[in-house]
Amino acid sequence: MQIGSRRCILNPVSGDGEHADYVPRLMEARGFEVYETRAAGDAVELGREAGRAEASEVAVCGGDGTVNEVVRGLDDAGHLGSVTLSVIPAGTANLLAGNVGVTDIEHGVEIADTGETRPVDVGVADDEPFLVSCIAGLPADASVSTPSALKKRFGTLAFLLTGAQETLRFDGLDIDIEAVGEDGPFTWSGTATCLLVGNARKFVAEGGQADMEDGLLDVAIVEQMPTGNLVAEAIGQRLLSLDTDGVTHVRADEITVDGHDETLTFSRDGELSTHETLSLSVRERALTLRVGAGYEPNPE
């Protein structure tokens, strides 16, 4: 194997930070060169460097935001379609890992070395890739308002605390949505509490994993929900039932969200951006991803 063909990009301050002491040793024993982030944005550049070096495998040890940054860097280098990606969950929520059957750090190390590979879809929001979800509305606003120190101390409870505060003052999203769905064109206009667009994650029905290999995004438009459910959704722990009042669900491969000249905040795998209009699409089976036994290629 070519030296440097396996790289591990590690965020030493994700989650509780305890992984920084032993993950490098475990990964080096499996032939991975370990590169640590030092400051915000480093994971994007390390992803670019891995792409320019034509690394065959890249393991990311961190949270969903770190994974997103590495994916962006690999994409910038034009290497996303040529690499095998794996995730070692060391963040707060670890939504991607949970949806692809990776249970903890030690399991992630094992999967990065020998796990099964699957070709999965990549969501795109205005040319920026994402793997888990892109959301706007109350959950995104809660993540904006949650200080990093609070997240570090209380984990997902921090989103619950902040989400409760945001619920009291959130006015809703005045948006128009146009989509090309599995059943044809779709339009929606009105005031939404939140817009939830999932690639690895679905927000309605049983189970949390979406079909990552079908070329479609799972979209939920939430007009109204009881406050308790909104807060739960803000911390990423509760799903919506198909028959929940005020929830519209569609599966689509192209989506345009127009905020009527108002700036909307979106959280793309935990990375925040603002847009007056946002276009989302799918690159079907554009990434090779290592997965655990709990991953379902065709989830119900």
XYZ file of C-alpha atoms in Angstrom:
300
model
C 0.000 0.000 0.000
C 1.303 3.438 -0.921
C 2.498 5.488 2.051
C -0.060 8.173 2.842
C -2.876 6.502 0.918
C -4.793 6.152 4.199
C -5.387 9.350 6.176
C -7.263 10.074 9.389
C -8.359 13.661 9.977
C -8.961 14.120 13.701
C -10.648 16.973 15.520
C -9.123 16.726 19.015
C -11.691 19.019 20.646
C -14.895 17.367 19.347
C -17.200 16.113 22.080
C -15.379 15.604 25.367
C -11.953 15.548 23.686
C -10.872 12.319 25.400
C -10.435 10.524 22.060
C -7.472 12.732 21.156
C -5.212 10.721 23.475
C -5.716 7.280 21.972
C -7.340 7.448 18.509
C -4.047 8.435 16.782
C -2.375 5.341 18.172
C -5.227 3.069 17.063
C -5.354 4.551 13.576
C -1.595 4.541 13.015
C -1.579 0.831 13.907
C -3.981 0.343 11.001
C -1.855 2.208 8.502
C -3.519 5.637 8.696
C -1.482 8.837 8.837
C -3.171 11.096 11.397
C -3.658 14.813 10.795
C -5.121 16.936 13.606
C -7.108 20.132 13.215
C -5.799 23.121 15.147
C -8.373 25.823 14.391
C -11.714 26.412 12.708
C -11.593 25.610 8.997
C -8.597 23.294 9.268
C -10.679 20.221 8.405
C -11.641 21.755 5.047
C -7.997 22.361 4.167
C -6.935 18.920 5.385
C -9.656 17.462 3.173
C -8.303 19.433 0.217
C -4.783 18.227 0.957
C -5.981 14.606 1.117
C -7.706 15.116 -2.215
C -4.674 16.682 -3.856
C -2.554 13.797 -2.532
C -5.082 11.359 -4.050
C -5.543 9.551 -0.741
C -7.467 6.325 -1.294
C -9.108 6.347 2.155
C -9.991 9.153 4.543
C -11.325 8.520 8.038
C -12.807 11.468 9.917
C -12.735 11.448 13.724
C -15.028 14.168 15.034
C -18.642 15.296 14.853
C -20.954 15.846 11.907
C -19.563 19.350 11.349
C -16.007 18.019 11.036
C -17.163 15.351 8.579
C -18.923 18.032 6.539
C -15.782 20.181 6.411
C -13.641 17.262 5.214
C -16.229 16.356 2.572
C -16.210 19.962 1.353
C -12.419 19.907 1.113
C -12.384 16.615 -0.795
C -15.048 17.994 -3.109
C -13.075 21.210 -3.683
C -10.113 19.047 -4.740
C -12.306 17.063 -7.151
C -11.570 13.860 -5.230
C -14.882 13.075 -3.514
C -15.821 10.466 -6.090
C -12.440 8.723 -5.846
C -12.049 8.278 -2.098
C -13.430 5.829 0.473
C -14.725 7.797 3.471
C -15.331 6.546 7.005
C -16.490 8.236 10.190
C -15.284 7.752 13.768
C -17.956 9.382 15.962
C -16.433 11.754 18.513
C -18.853 14.684 18.397
C -22.017 15.648 20.257
C -24.833 14.172 18.147
C -22.960 11.957 15.619
C -26.004 11.682 13.362
C -24.164 10.337 10.307
C -22.445 7.597 12.274
C -25.706 6.558 13.902
C -27.447 6.324 10.536
C -24.743 4.204 8.913
C -24.396 1.706 11.755
C -21.272 3.018 13.510
C -21.906 2.816 17.244
C -18.902 4.363 19.001
C -15.276 5.397 18.590
C -13.774 1.918 18.862
C -16.325 0.539 16.417
C -15.590 3.450 14.074
C -11.887 2.614 14.108
C -12.690 -0.997 13.207
C -15.100 0.024 10.426
C -12.563 2.502 9.010
C -10.126 -0.380 8.641
C -12.268 -3.263 7.404
C -15.910 -2.141 7.146
C -18.178 -2.828 4.185
C -18.325 -0.090 1.538
C -21.495 1.291 -0.038
C -22.006 3.906 -2.791
C -24.157 6.644 -1.214
C -25.838 9.841 -2.340
C -24.417 13.270 -1.622
C -26.790 16.161 -1.047
C -25.821 19.533 -2.497
C -26.976 22.947 -1.251
C -25.855 25.767 -3.577
C -22.832 23.677 -4.655
C -21.884 22.786 -1.047
C -22.107 19.039 -0.259
C -23.802 17.505 2.772
C -24.356 13.920 3.885
C -26.872 14.071 6.746
C -29.322 16.956 6.406
C -29.923 20.592 5.581
C -32.464 22.325 7.837
C -33.958 25.778 8.297
C -36.208 27.199 10.963
C -36.306 26.522 14.677
C -33.696 23.712 14.823
C -31.225 25.816 12.824
C -31.904 28.894 14.962
C -31.344 26.858 18.116
C -27.969 25.669 16.816
C -26.991 29.271 16.021
C -27.807 30.333 19.569
C -26.143 27.420 21.366
C -22.665 28.502 22.553
C -19.860 26.003 22.033
C -19.060 26.089 25.741
C -22.651 25.075 26.536
C -22.517 22.231 23.996
C -19.217 21.044 25.446
C -20.579 21.004 28.989
C -24.093 19.656 28.418
C -23.942 17.878 25.031
C -27.342 17.469 23.352
C -29.013 18.910 26.454
C -27.604 22.273 25.372
C -29.820 22.180 22.266
C -32.825 21.373 24.460
C -32.125 24.357 26.708
C -31.567 26.745 23.813
C -34.397 25.275 21.746
C -36.874 25.990 24.530
C -35.819 29.645 24.518
C -35.970 29.883 20.729
C -39.487 28.389 20.661
C -40.822 31.337 22.634
C -39.645 33.928 20.123
C -39.520 32.150 16.767
C -41.819 33.758 14.160
C -41.625 31.108 11.459
C -40.324 30.985 7.888
C -42.262 32.718 5.113
C -41.160 30.591 2.156
C -42.036 29.266 -1.286
C -40.851 25.777 -2.202
C -40.608 24.251 -5.657
C -39.433 20.676 -6.067
C -39.145 17.869 -8.579
C -40.308 14.843 -6.625
C -40.751 11.151 -7.213
C -44.390 11.890 -8.101
C -43.650 14.901 -10.322
C -43.502 18.681 -9.701
C -44.410 19.932 -6.232
C -45.003 23.445 -4.866
C -45.703 24.775 -1.389
C -46.150 28.333 -0.050
C -46.779 29.544 3.462
C -45.277 30.010 6.911
C -43.317 27.036 8.202
C -41.905 26.356 11.637
C -39.082 24.448 10.018
C -37.940 22.854 6.773
C -36.107 19.548 7.158
C -34.224 18.076 4.207
C -32.541 14.734 4.843
C -30.069 12.650 2.876
C -28.872 10.122 5.472
C -31.716 11.031 7.800
C -35.479 10.999 7.394
C -37.807 13.016 9.580
C -41.096 11.135 9.201
C -42.326 7.594 9.926
C -40.446 4.946 11.867
C -36.675 4.772 11.997
C -34.185 7.553 11.434
C -32.205 6.445 8.399
C -33.228 7.577 4.939
C -32.416 5.615 1.795
C -28.977 6.978 0.929
C -28.819 5.207 -2.408
C -32.088 6.225 -4.103
C -31.094 9.606 -5.556
C -33.776 11.406 -3.514
C -33.877 13.738 -0.516
C -36.505 13.289 2.211
C -38.244 16.640 2.774
C -40.541 17.537 5.684
C -42.245 20.934 5.845
C -43.531 21.578 9.356
C -46.301 24.166 9.560
C -47.187 23.662 13.196
C -46.165 21.391 16.060
C -46.560 21.357 19.826
C -43.652 23.103 21.541
C -42.394 19.913 23.171
C -42.029 18.193 19.819
C -40.245 21.186 18.326
C -37.652 21.198 21.071
C -37.142 17.464 20.691
C -36.621 17.909 16.966
C -34.154 20.706 17.664
C -31.867 18.254 19.472
C -32.304 15.636 16.767
C -33.896 12.911 18.877
C -37.536 12.730 17.751
C -39.081 11.929 14.378
C -42.441 13.010 13.002
C -45.280 10.611 12.297
C -46.669 10.466 8.783
C -50.053 11.542 10.136
C -48.770 14.457 12.244
C -51.010 17.476 11.622
C -49.353 20.315 9.743
C -46.505 18.242 8.287
C -46.041 17.893 4.517
C -43.679 15.193 3.288
C -42.194 14.778 -0.180
C -39.193 12.982 -1.660
C -37.400 14.976 -4.325
C -34.136 15.263 -6.223
C -34.362 19.016 -6.861
C -35.626 21.641 -4.412
C -35.644 25.444 -4.455
C -36.442 27.431 -1.310
C -37.293 31.139 -1.702
C -37.399 33.349 1.383
C -39.193 36.313 -0.220
C -36.057 38.500 -0.038
C -35.631 37.606 3.647
C -32.394 35.963 4.805
C -32.854 32.367 5.940
C -30.395 30.487 8.147
C -29.654 26.901 7.139
C -27.743 24.281 9.099
C -25.990 21.926 6.675
C -24.674 19.005 8.745
C -24.171 21.515 11.549
C -22.400 24.090 9.362
C -24.363 27.345 9.178
C -25.003 29.511 6.129
C -27.511 32.193 5.138
C -29.435 32.495 1.874
C -32.384 34.377 0.422
C -32.846 31.540 -2.082
C -31.333 28.069 -1.783
C -31.208 25.322 -4.402
C -30.743 21.717 -3.293
C -30.064 18.647 -5.397
C -28.574 15.151 -5.213
C -25.499 13.493 -6.656
C -26.642 9.904 -6.840
C -24.230 7.336 -5.362
C -21.368 9.808 -5.653
C -19.394 8.732 -2.566
C -18.015 5.429 -1.312
C -18.709 5.183 2.421
C -17.724 2.516 4.945
C -20.734 1.366 6.967
C -21.523 -0.856 9.945
C -23.847 -3.842 10.176
C -26.705 -1.581 11.318
C -26.802 0.266 7.999
C -29.884 -0.512 5.881
C -29.441 -0.048 2.110
C -33.245 0.024 1.700
C -34.766 1.227 4.987
C -38.547 1.161 5.327
